[in-house]
Amino acid sequence: MAFIVVATNNAHKVDEYRRLMAGEDVELQSLLDYPGCPAIEENGTTFAENAGIKAMEASRYCQMPAFADDSGLEVEALDGAPGIYSSRYAPTDPERIAKLLKELEGKENRRARFVCAIAIAWNGEVIETFEGEVRGVIAAAPSGSNGFGYDPVFIPDGYEQSFAELPPEVKNRISHRANAFAKAQAFVEEQLSLLGDLL
Ligand code: IMP
């Protein structure tokens, strides 16, 4: 059994990753298992940079292989905002959603995408970074109670319900996080098989 830490305190993200890793012989820990870990400052200017900072710090503090994601919502009519500031756009999820809907009032273009960068780190160094996205539109009003964050107002392309209304299995199949994670998983499997050839 291998161990890996995901550098987050967000129980929803941990749950999504546990589901994505179901069937793997890997035990997933998170920063919730390391309450002494100092808060990690996300002072990067891109999703990839922030994911790298979090993964590096977690691998160093936990002395384990670690990965981290940095994710957010980019809205076309708002020139990509809230982007890397998605979690800081307003104090709470309902306030963030209210602010977003207000900013979009009267705007015809409601296209948006969720982006997720995942970085893998070991011994305090980033090994590789991957990016995934899911495209869709911002609904006129929030609906549904699954998921977290902006899920109640994000309707992915090809669906009529928001991420918060769709079953978690659907979100976990098509989400930005699932897409980035599939790339990271393929990379890890390739590295392990190269290592196997050498041994
Ligand atoms: P961070 O990646 O934890 O820095 O924060 C990303 C922020 O983007 C979250 O707090 C949410 O507001 C938003 N976000 C990222 N991924 C999702 C998602 O899957 N659903 C809804 N909101 C998300």
PDB file of C-alpha atoms and ligand atoms in Angstrom:
ATOM      1  CA  MET A   1       0.000   0.000   0.000  1.00  0.00           C
ATOM      2  CA  ALA A   2       1.390   3.418  -0.984  1.00  0.00           C
ATOM      3  CA  PHE A   3       0.616   6.670   0.821  1.00  0.00           C
ATOM      4  CA  ILE A   4       0.144  10.133  -0.605  1.00  0.00           C
ATOM      5  CA  VAL A   5      -1.009  13.426   0.905  1.00  0.00           C
ATOM      6  CA  VAL A   6      -3.323  15.830  -0.825  1.00  0.00           C
ATOM      7  CA  ALA A   7      -2.432  19.353   0.287  1.00  0.00           C
ATOM      8  CA  THR A   8      -5.869  20.625   1.239  1.00  0.00           C
ATOM      9  CA  ASN A   9      -8.054  21.156   4.306  1.00  0.00           C
ATOM     10  CA  ASN A  10     -11.195  21.140   2.132  1.00  0.00           C
ATOM     11  CA  ALA A  11     -13.145  17.976   3.099  1.00  0.00           C
ATOM     12  CA  HIS A  12     -15.167  18.199  -0.155  1.00  0.00           C
ATOM     13  CA  LYS A  13     -12.004  18.062  -2.263  1.00  0.00           C
ATOM     14  CA  VAL A  14     -10.661  15.135  -0.195  1.00  0.00           C
ATOM     15  CA  ASP A  15     -13.943  13.320  -0.772  1.00  0.00           C
ATOM     16  CA  GLU A  16     -13.785  13.955  -4.544  1.00  0.00           C
ATOM     17  CA  TYR A  17     -10.194  12.651  -4.679  1.00  0.00           C
ATOM     18  CA  ARG A  18     -11.089   9.545  -2.581  1.00  0.00           C
ATOM     19  CA  ARG A  19     -13.792   8.764  -5.148  1.00  0.00           C
ATOM     20  CA  LEU A  20     -11.390   9.381  -8.051  1.00  0.00           C
ATOM     21  CA  MET A  21      -8.823   7.048  -6.427  1.00  0.00           C
ATOM     22  CA  ALA A  22     -11.288   4.289  -5.534  1.00  0.00           C
ATOM     23  CA  GLY A  23      -9.780   0.985  -6.657  1.00  0.00           C
ATOM     24  CA  GLU A  24      -6.165   2.203  -6.381  1.00  0.00           C
ATOM     25  CA  ASP A  25      -3.877   0.572  -3.811  1.00  0.00           C
ATOM     26  CA  VAL A  26      -3.147   3.985  -2.307  1.00  0.00           C
ATOM     27  CA  GLU A  27      -4.108   5.473   1.020  1.00  0.00           C
ATOM     28  CA  LEU A  28      -4.983   9.149   0.638  1.00  0.00           C
ATOM     29  CA  GLN A  29      -4.183  11.457   3.534  1.00  0.00           C
ATOM     30  CA  SER A  30      -4.843  15.196   3.640  1.00  0.00           C
ATOM     31  CA  LEU A  31      -3.769  18.180   5.710  1.00  0.00           C
ATOM     32  CA  LEU A  32      -6.758  17.389   7.960  1.00  0.00           C
ATOM     33  CA  ASP A  33      -4.517  14.504   9.188  1.00  0.00           C
ATOM     34  CA  TYR A  34      -1.696  17.010   9.901  1.00  0.00           C
ATOM     35  CA  PRO A  35      -3.338  19.689  12.061  1.00  0.00           C
ATOM     36  CA  GLY A  36       0.085  21.133  12.958  1.00  0.00           C
ATOM     37  CA  CYS A  37       0.899  22.019   9.324  1.00  0.00           C
ATOM     38  CA  PRO A  38       1.251  25.823   9.086  1.00  0.00           C
ATOM     39  CA  ALA A  39      -1.108  27.596   6.677  1.00  0.00           C
ATOM     40  CA  ILE A  40       0.443  27.671   3.207  1.00  0.00           C
ATOM     41  CA  GLU A  41       0.403  31.070   1.531  1.00  0.00           C
ATOM     42  CA  GLU A  42      -0.908  30.877  -2.037  1.00  0.00           C
ATOM     43  CA  ASN A  43       0.991  33.806  -3.484  1.00  0.00           C
ATOM     44  CA  GLY A  44       1.451  32.499  -7.033  1.00  0.00           C
ATOM     45  CA  THR A  45       0.034  34.244 -10.087  1.00  0.00           C
ATOM     46  CA  THR A  46      -1.310  31.145 -11.866  1.00  0.00           C
ATOM     47  CA  PHE A  47      -3.239  28.022 -10.874  1.00  0.00           C
ATOM     48  CA  ALA A  48      -0.150  25.905 -11.677  1.00  0.00           C
ATOM     49  CA  GLU A  49       2.140  28.045  -9.532  1.00  0.00           C
ATOM     50  CA  ASN A  50      -0.225  27.907  -6.538  1.00  0.00           C
ATOM     51  CA  ALA A  51      -0.667  24.129  -6.886  1.00  0.00           C
ATOM     52  CA  GLY A  52       3.141  23.766  -6.937  1.00  0.00           C
ATOM     53  CA  ILE A  53       3.581  25.875  -3.790  1.00  0.00           C
ATOM     54  CA  LYS A  54       1.004  23.818  -1.864  1.00  0.00           C
ATOM     55  CA  ALA A  55       2.356  20.433  -3.051  1.00  0.00           C
ATOM     56  CA  MET A  56       5.988  21.389  -2.245  1.00  0.00           C
ATOM     57  CA  GLU A  57       5.153  22.612   1.252  1.00  0.00           C
ATOM     58  CA  ALA A  58       2.997  19.573   2.039  1.00  0.00           C
ATOM     59  CA  SER A  59       5.627  17.083   0.835  1.00  0.00           C
ATOM     60  CA  ARG A  60       8.222  18.870   2.951  1.00  0.00           C
ATOM     61  CA  TYR A  61       6.073  19.112   6.093  1.00  0.00           C
ATOM     62  CA  CYS A  62       4.518  15.626   5.900  1.00  0.00           C
ATOM     63  CA  GLN A  63       7.702  13.925   4.587  1.00  0.00           C
ATOM     64  CA  MET A  64       5.523  12.147   2.021  1.00  0.00           C
ATOM     65  CA  PRO A  65       4.828  12.312  -1.691  1.00  0.00           C
ATOM     66  CA  ALA A  66       2.152  14.967  -2.046  1.00  0.00           C
ATOM     67  CA  PHE A  67      -0.095  16.524  -4.623  1.00  0.00           C
ATOM     68  CA  ALA A  68      -2.126  19.697  -4.548  1.00  0.00           C
ATOM     69  CA  ASP A  69      -4.656  21.330  -6.743  1.00  0.00           C
ATOM     70  CA  ASP A  70      -5.463  24.926  -7.311  1.00  0.00           C
ATOM     71  CA  SER A  71      -8.713  25.568  -9.030  1.00  0.00           C
ATOM     72  CA  GLY A  72     -11.201  28.228  -9.825  1.00  0.00           C
ATOM     73  CA  LEU A  73     -13.839  29.627 -12.105  1.00  0.00           C
ATOM     74  CA  GLU A  74     -13.027  31.802 -15.127  1.00  0.00           C
ATOM     75  CA  VAL A  75     -15.924  33.780 -16.574  1.00  0.00           C
ATOM     76  CA  GLU A  76     -15.543  35.086 -20.144  1.00  0.00           C
ATOM     77  CA  ALA A  77     -17.597  38.284 -19.708  1.00  0.00           C
ATOM     78  CA  LEU A  78     -15.528  39.164 -16.598  1.00  0.00           C
ATOM     79  CA  ASP A  79     -12.183  38.773 -18.397  1.00  0.00           C
ATOM     80  CA  GLY A  80     -11.435  35.524 -16.571  1.00  0.00           C
ATOM     81  CA  ALA A  81     -12.436  36.698 -13.076  1.00  0.00           C
ATOM     82  CA  PRO A  82     -12.678  35.445 -10.374  1.00  0.00           C
ATOM     83  CA  GLY A  83      -9.893  33.075 -11.599  1.00  0.00           C
ATOM     84  CA  ILE A  84      -7.171  32.408  -9.037  1.00  0.00           C
ATOM     85  CA  TYR A  85      -9.115  34.615  -6.619  1.00  0.00           C
ATOM     86  CA  SER A  86     -12.216  32.360  -6.742  1.00  0.00           C
ATOM     87  CA  SER A  87     -12.071  31.413  -3.057  1.00  0.00           C
ATOM     88  CA  ARG A  88     -11.406  35.028  -1.997  1.00  0.00           C
ATOM     89  CA  TYR A  89     -14.035  36.705  -4.237  1.00  0.00           C
ATOM     90  CA  ALA A  90     -16.324  37.267  -1.204  1.00  0.00           C
ATOM     91  CA  PRO A  91     -16.381  35.861   2.363  1.00  0.00           C
ATOM     92  CA  THR A  92     -18.767  32.879   1.915  1.00  0.00           C
ATOM     93  CA  ASP A  93     -19.989  30.614  -0.915  1.00  0.00           C
ATOM     94  CA  PRO A  94     -23.494  32.202  -1.046  1.00  0.00           C
ATOM     95  CA  GLU A  95     -21.931  35.698  -1.102  1.00  0.00           C
ATOM     96  CA  ARG A  96     -19.484  34.684  -3.845  1.00  0.00           C
ATOM     97  CA  ILE A  97     -22.372  33.350  -5.939  1.00  0.00           C
ATOM     98  CA  ALA A  98     -24.465  36.485  -5.288  1.00  0.00           C
ATOM     99  CA  LYS A  99     -21.550  38.722  -6.327  1.00  0.00           C
ATOM    100  CA  LEU A 100     -20.967  36.709  -9.493  1.00  0.00           C
ATOM    101  CA  LEU A 101     -24.641  36.857 -10.501  1.00  0.00           C
ATOM    102  CA  LYS A 102     -24.692  40.602  -9.842  1.00  0.00           C
ATOM    103  CA  GLU A 103     -21.591  41.174 -11.996  1.00  0.00           C
ATOM    104  CA  LEU A 104     -23.241  39.203 -14.807  1.00  0.00           C
ATOM    105  CA  GLU A 105     -26.533  41.088 -14.683  1.00  0.00           C
ATOM    106  CA  GLY A 106     -27.420  42.317 -18.167  1.00  0.00           C
ATOM    107  CA  LYS A 107     -24.500  40.446 -19.780  1.00  0.00           C
ATOM    108  CA  GLU A 108     -25.457  38.180 -22.639  1.00  0.00           C
ATOM    109  CA  ASN A 109     -22.324  36.031 -22.612  1.00  0.00           C
ATOM    110  CA  ARG A 110     -22.522  33.694 -19.601  1.00  0.00           C
ATOM    111  CA  ARG A 111     -19.823  31.270 -20.749  1.00  0.00           C
ATOM    112  CA  ALA A 112     -17.347  30.105 -18.128  1.00  0.00           C
ATOM    113  CA  ARG A 113     -14.940  27.313 -17.323  1.00  0.00           C
ATOM    114  CA  PHE A 114     -13.652  25.645 -14.200  1.00  0.00           C
ATOM    115  CA  VAL A 115      -9.885  25.125 -14.296  1.00  0.00           C
ATOM    116  CA  CYS A 116      -7.815  22.835 -12.108  1.00  0.00           C
ATOM    117  CA  ALA A 117      -4.037  22.533 -11.939  1.00  0.00           C
ATOM    118  CA  ILE A 118      -2.574  19.559 -10.077  1.00  0.00           C
ATOM    119  CA  ALA A 119       1.085  19.490  -9.012  1.00  0.00           C
ATOM    120  CA  ILE A 120       2.890  16.423  -7.692  1.00  0.00           C
ATOM    121  CA  ALA A 121       5.822  16.999  -5.342  1.00  0.00           C
ATOM    122  CA  TRP A 122       8.339  14.916  -3.487  1.00  0.00           C
ATOM    123  CA  ASN A 123      11.055  16.011  -1.033  1.00  0.00           C
ATOM    124  CA  GLY A 124       9.977  19.626  -1.361  1.00  0.00           C
ATOM    125  CA  GLU A 125      10.305  19.704  -5.171  1.00  0.00           C
ATOM    126  CA  VAL A 126       7.624  19.818  -7.852  1.00  0.00           C
ATOM    127  CA  ILE A 127       7.900  16.808 -10.148  1.00  0.00           C
ATOM    128  CA  GLU A 128       5.185  17.668 -12.676  1.00  0.00           C
ATOM    129  CA  THR A 129       2.058  19.815 -13.110  1.00  0.00           C
ATOM    130  CA  PHE A 130      -1.129  19.014 -15.053  1.00  0.00           C
ATOM    131  CA  GLU A 131      -4.171  21.074 -16.033  1.00  0.00           C
ATOM    132  CA  GLY A 132      -7.817  20.157 -16.633  1.00  0.00           C
ATOM    133  CA  GLU A 133     -10.937  22.148 -17.456  1.00  0.00           C
ATOM    134  CA  VAL A 134     -14.684  21.828 -17.873  1.00  0.00           C
ATOM    135  CA  ARG A 135     -16.615  24.357 -19.927  1.00  0.00           C
ATOM    136  CA  GLY A 136     -20.166  25.521 -19.371  1.00  0.00           C
ATOM    137  CA  VAL A 137     -22.413  28.480 -18.555  1.00  0.00           C
ATOM    138  CA  ILE A 138     -23.408  30.417 -15.439  1.00  0.00           C
ATOM    139  CA  ALA A 139     -27.078  29.854 -14.543  1.00  0.00           C
ATOM    140  CA  ALA A 140     -29.480  32.737 -13.846  1.00  0.00           C
ATOM    141  CA  ALA A 141     -29.945  31.532 -10.231  1.00  0.00           C
ATOM    142  CA  PRO A 142     -28.383  28.918  -7.932  1.00  0.00           C
ATOM    143  CA  SER A 143     -29.920  25.445  -7.680  1.00  0.00           C
ATOM    144  CA  GLY A 144     -28.978  22.140  -6.041  1.00  0.00           C
ATOM    145  CA  SER A 145     -27.130  21.204  -2.885  1.00  0.00           C
ATOM    146  CA  ASN A 146     -24.404  18.760  -3.982  1.00  0.00           C
ATOM    147  CA  GLY A 147     -20.756  19.748  -4.275  1.00  0.00           C
ATOM    148  CA  PHE A 148     -19.383  23.077  -3.068  1.00  0.00           C
ATOM    149  CA  GLY A 149     -18.300  26.545  -4.140  1.00  0.00           C
ATOM    150  CA  TYR A 150     -19.820  27.781  -7.396  1.00  0.00           C
ATOM    151  CA  ASP A 151     -21.396  24.383  -8.230  1.00  0.00           C
ATOM    152  CA  PRO A 152     -25.014  25.665  -7.807  1.00  0.00           C
ATOM    153  CA  VAL A 153     -24.564  28.162 -10.687  1.00  0.00           C
ATOM    154  CA  PHE A 154     -22.339  26.167 -13.068  1.00  0.00           C
ATOM    155  CA  ILE A 155     -24.100  24.200 -15.812  1.00  0.00           C
ATOM    156  CA  PRO A 156     -21.575  22.078 -17.727  1.00  0.00           C
ATOM    157  CA  ASP A 157     -21.857  21.858 -21.536  1.00  0.00           C
ATOM    158  CA  GLY A 158     -24.120  18.971 -22.590  1.00  0.00           C
ATOM    159  CA  TYR A 159     -26.263  19.138 -19.429  1.00  0.00           C
ATOM    160  CA  GLU A 160     -29.212  21.193 -18.229  1.00  0.00           C
ATOM    161  CA  GLN A 161     -28.609  20.888 -14.496  1.00  0.00           C
ATOM    162  CA  SER A 162     -25.983  22.575 -12.358  1.00  0.00           C
ATOM    163  CA  PHE A 163     -23.041  20.683 -10.862  1.00  0.00           C
ATOM    164  CA  ALA A 164     -24.879  20.940  -7.520  1.00  0.00           C
ATOM    165  CA  GLU A 165     -27.949  19.182  -8.993  1.00  0.00           C
ATOM    166  CA  LEU A 166     -26.120  16.524 -11.000  1.00  0.00           C
ATOM    167  CA  PRO A 167     -25.174  13.312  -9.156  1.00  0.00           C
ATOM    168  CA  PRO A 168     -21.588  13.394  -7.787  1.00  0.00           C
ATOM    169  CA  GLU A 169     -20.693  10.503 -10.167  1.00  0.00           C
ATOM    170  CA  VAL A 170     -21.385  12.781 -13.134  1.00  0.00           C
ATOM    171  CA  LYS A 171     -19.361  15.691 -11.745  1.00  0.00           C
ATOM    172  CA  ASN A 172     -16.516  13.316 -10.876  1.00  0.00           C
ATOM    173  CA  ARG A 173     -16.464  11.996 -14.444  1.00  0.00           C
ATOM    174  CA  ILE A 174     -16.384  15.312 -16.310  1.00  0.00           C
ATOM    175  CA  SER A 175     -15.008  17.913 -13.888  1.00  0.00           C
ATOM    176  CA  HIS A 176     -11.865  20.020 -14.244  1.00  0.00           C
ATOM    177  CA  ARG A 177     -10.490  18.117 -11.221  1.00  0.00           C
ATOM    178  CA  ALA A 178     -11.259  14.717 -12.805  1.00  0.00           C
ATOM    179  CA  ASN A 179      -9.596  15.787 -16.085  1.00  0.00           C
ATOM    180  CA  ALA A 180      -6.434  17.051 -14.404  1.00  0.00           C
ATOM    181  CA  PHE A 181      -6.364  14.002 -12.131  1.00  0.00           C
ATOM    182  CA  ALA A 182      -6.601  11.568 -15.085  1.00  0.00           C
ATOM    183  CA  LYS A 183      -3.495  13.217 -16.594  1.00  0.00           C
ATOM    184  CA  ALA A 184      -1.618  13.003 -13.269  1.00  0.00           C
ATOM    185  CA  GLN A 185      -2.641   9.360 -12.861  1.00  0.00           C
ATOM    186  CA  ALA A 186      -1.420   8.458 -16.368  1.00  0.00           C
ATOM    187  CA  PHE A 187       1.912  10.150 -15.595  1.00  0.00           C
ATOM    188  CA  VAL A 188       2.361   8.267 -12.293  1.00  0.00           C
ATOM    189  CA  GLU A 189       1.499   4.935 -13.946  1.00  0.00           C
ATOM    190  CA  GLU A 190       3.990   5.602 -16.759  1.00  0.00           C
ATOM    191  CA  GLN A 191       6.741   6.488 -14.257  1.00  0.00           C
ATOM    192  CA  LEU A 192       6.034   3.361 -12.203  1.00  0.00           C
ATOM    193  CA  SER A 193       6.189   1.148 -15.274  1.00  0.00           C
ATOM    194  CA  LEU A 194       9.498   2.779 -16.367  1.00  0.00           C
ATOM    195  CA  LEU A 195      10.811   2.139 -12.847  1.00  0.00           C
ATOM    196  CA  GLY A 196       9.584  -1.464 -13.062  1.00  0.00           C
ATOM    197  CA  ASP A 197      11.561  -1.914 -16.328  1.00  0.00           C
ATOM    198  CA  LEU A 198      14.715  -0.703 -14.565  1.00  0.00           C
ATOM    199  CA  LEU A 199      14.395  -3.001 -11.535  1.00  0.00           C
TER     200      LEU A 199
HETATM  201  P1  IMP B   1      -8.628  26.526  -4.014  1.00  0.00           P
HETATM  202  O1  IMP B   1      -8.315  25.657  -5.198  1.00  0.00           O
HETATM  203  O2  IMP B   1      -8.893  25.697  -2.786  1.00  0.00           O
HETATM  204  O3  IMP B   1      -7.655  27.622  -3.821  1.00  0.00           O
HETATM  205  O4  IMP B   1      -9.998  27.274  -4.224  1.00  0.00           O
HETATM  206  C1  IMP B   1     -10.666  27.236  -5.387  1.00  0.00           C
HETATM  207  C2  IMP B   1     -12.010  27.926  -5.264  1.00  0.00           C
HETATM  208  O5  IMP B   1     -12.588  27.853  -6.565  1.00  0.00           O
HETATM  209  C3  IMP B   1     -12.985  27.199  -4.329  1.00  0.00           C
HETATM  210  O6  IMP B   1     -13.016  27.740  -3.046  1.00  0.00           O
HETATM  211  C4  IMP B   1     -14.315  27.402  -5.051  1.00  0.00           C
HETATM  212  O7  IMP B   1     -14.834  28.667  -4.743  1.00  0.00           O
HETATM  213  C5  IMP B   1     -13.892  27.395  -6.505  1.00  0.00           C
HETATM  214  N1  IMP B   1     -13.944  26.018  -7.039  1.00  0.00           N
HETATM  215  C6  IMP B   1     -12.899  25.208  -7.380  1.00  0.00           C
HETATM  216  N2  IMP B   1     -13.312  24.004  -7.783  1.00  0.00           N
HETATM  217  C7  IMP B   1     -14.654  24.029  -7.678  1.00  0.00           C
HETATM  218  C8  IMP B   1     -15.650  23.051  -7.929  1.00  0.00           C
HETATM  219  O8  IMP B   1     -15.409  21.896  -8.305  1.00  0.00           O
HETATM  220  N3  IMP B   1     -16.906  23.468  -7.727  1.00  0.00           N
HETATM  221  C9  IMP B   1     -17.229  24.718  -7.309  1.00  0.00           C
HETATM  222  N4  IMP B   1     -16.346  25.656  -7.019  1.00  0.00           N
HETATM  223  C10 IMP B   1     -15.055  25.318  -7.216  1.00  0.00           C
END
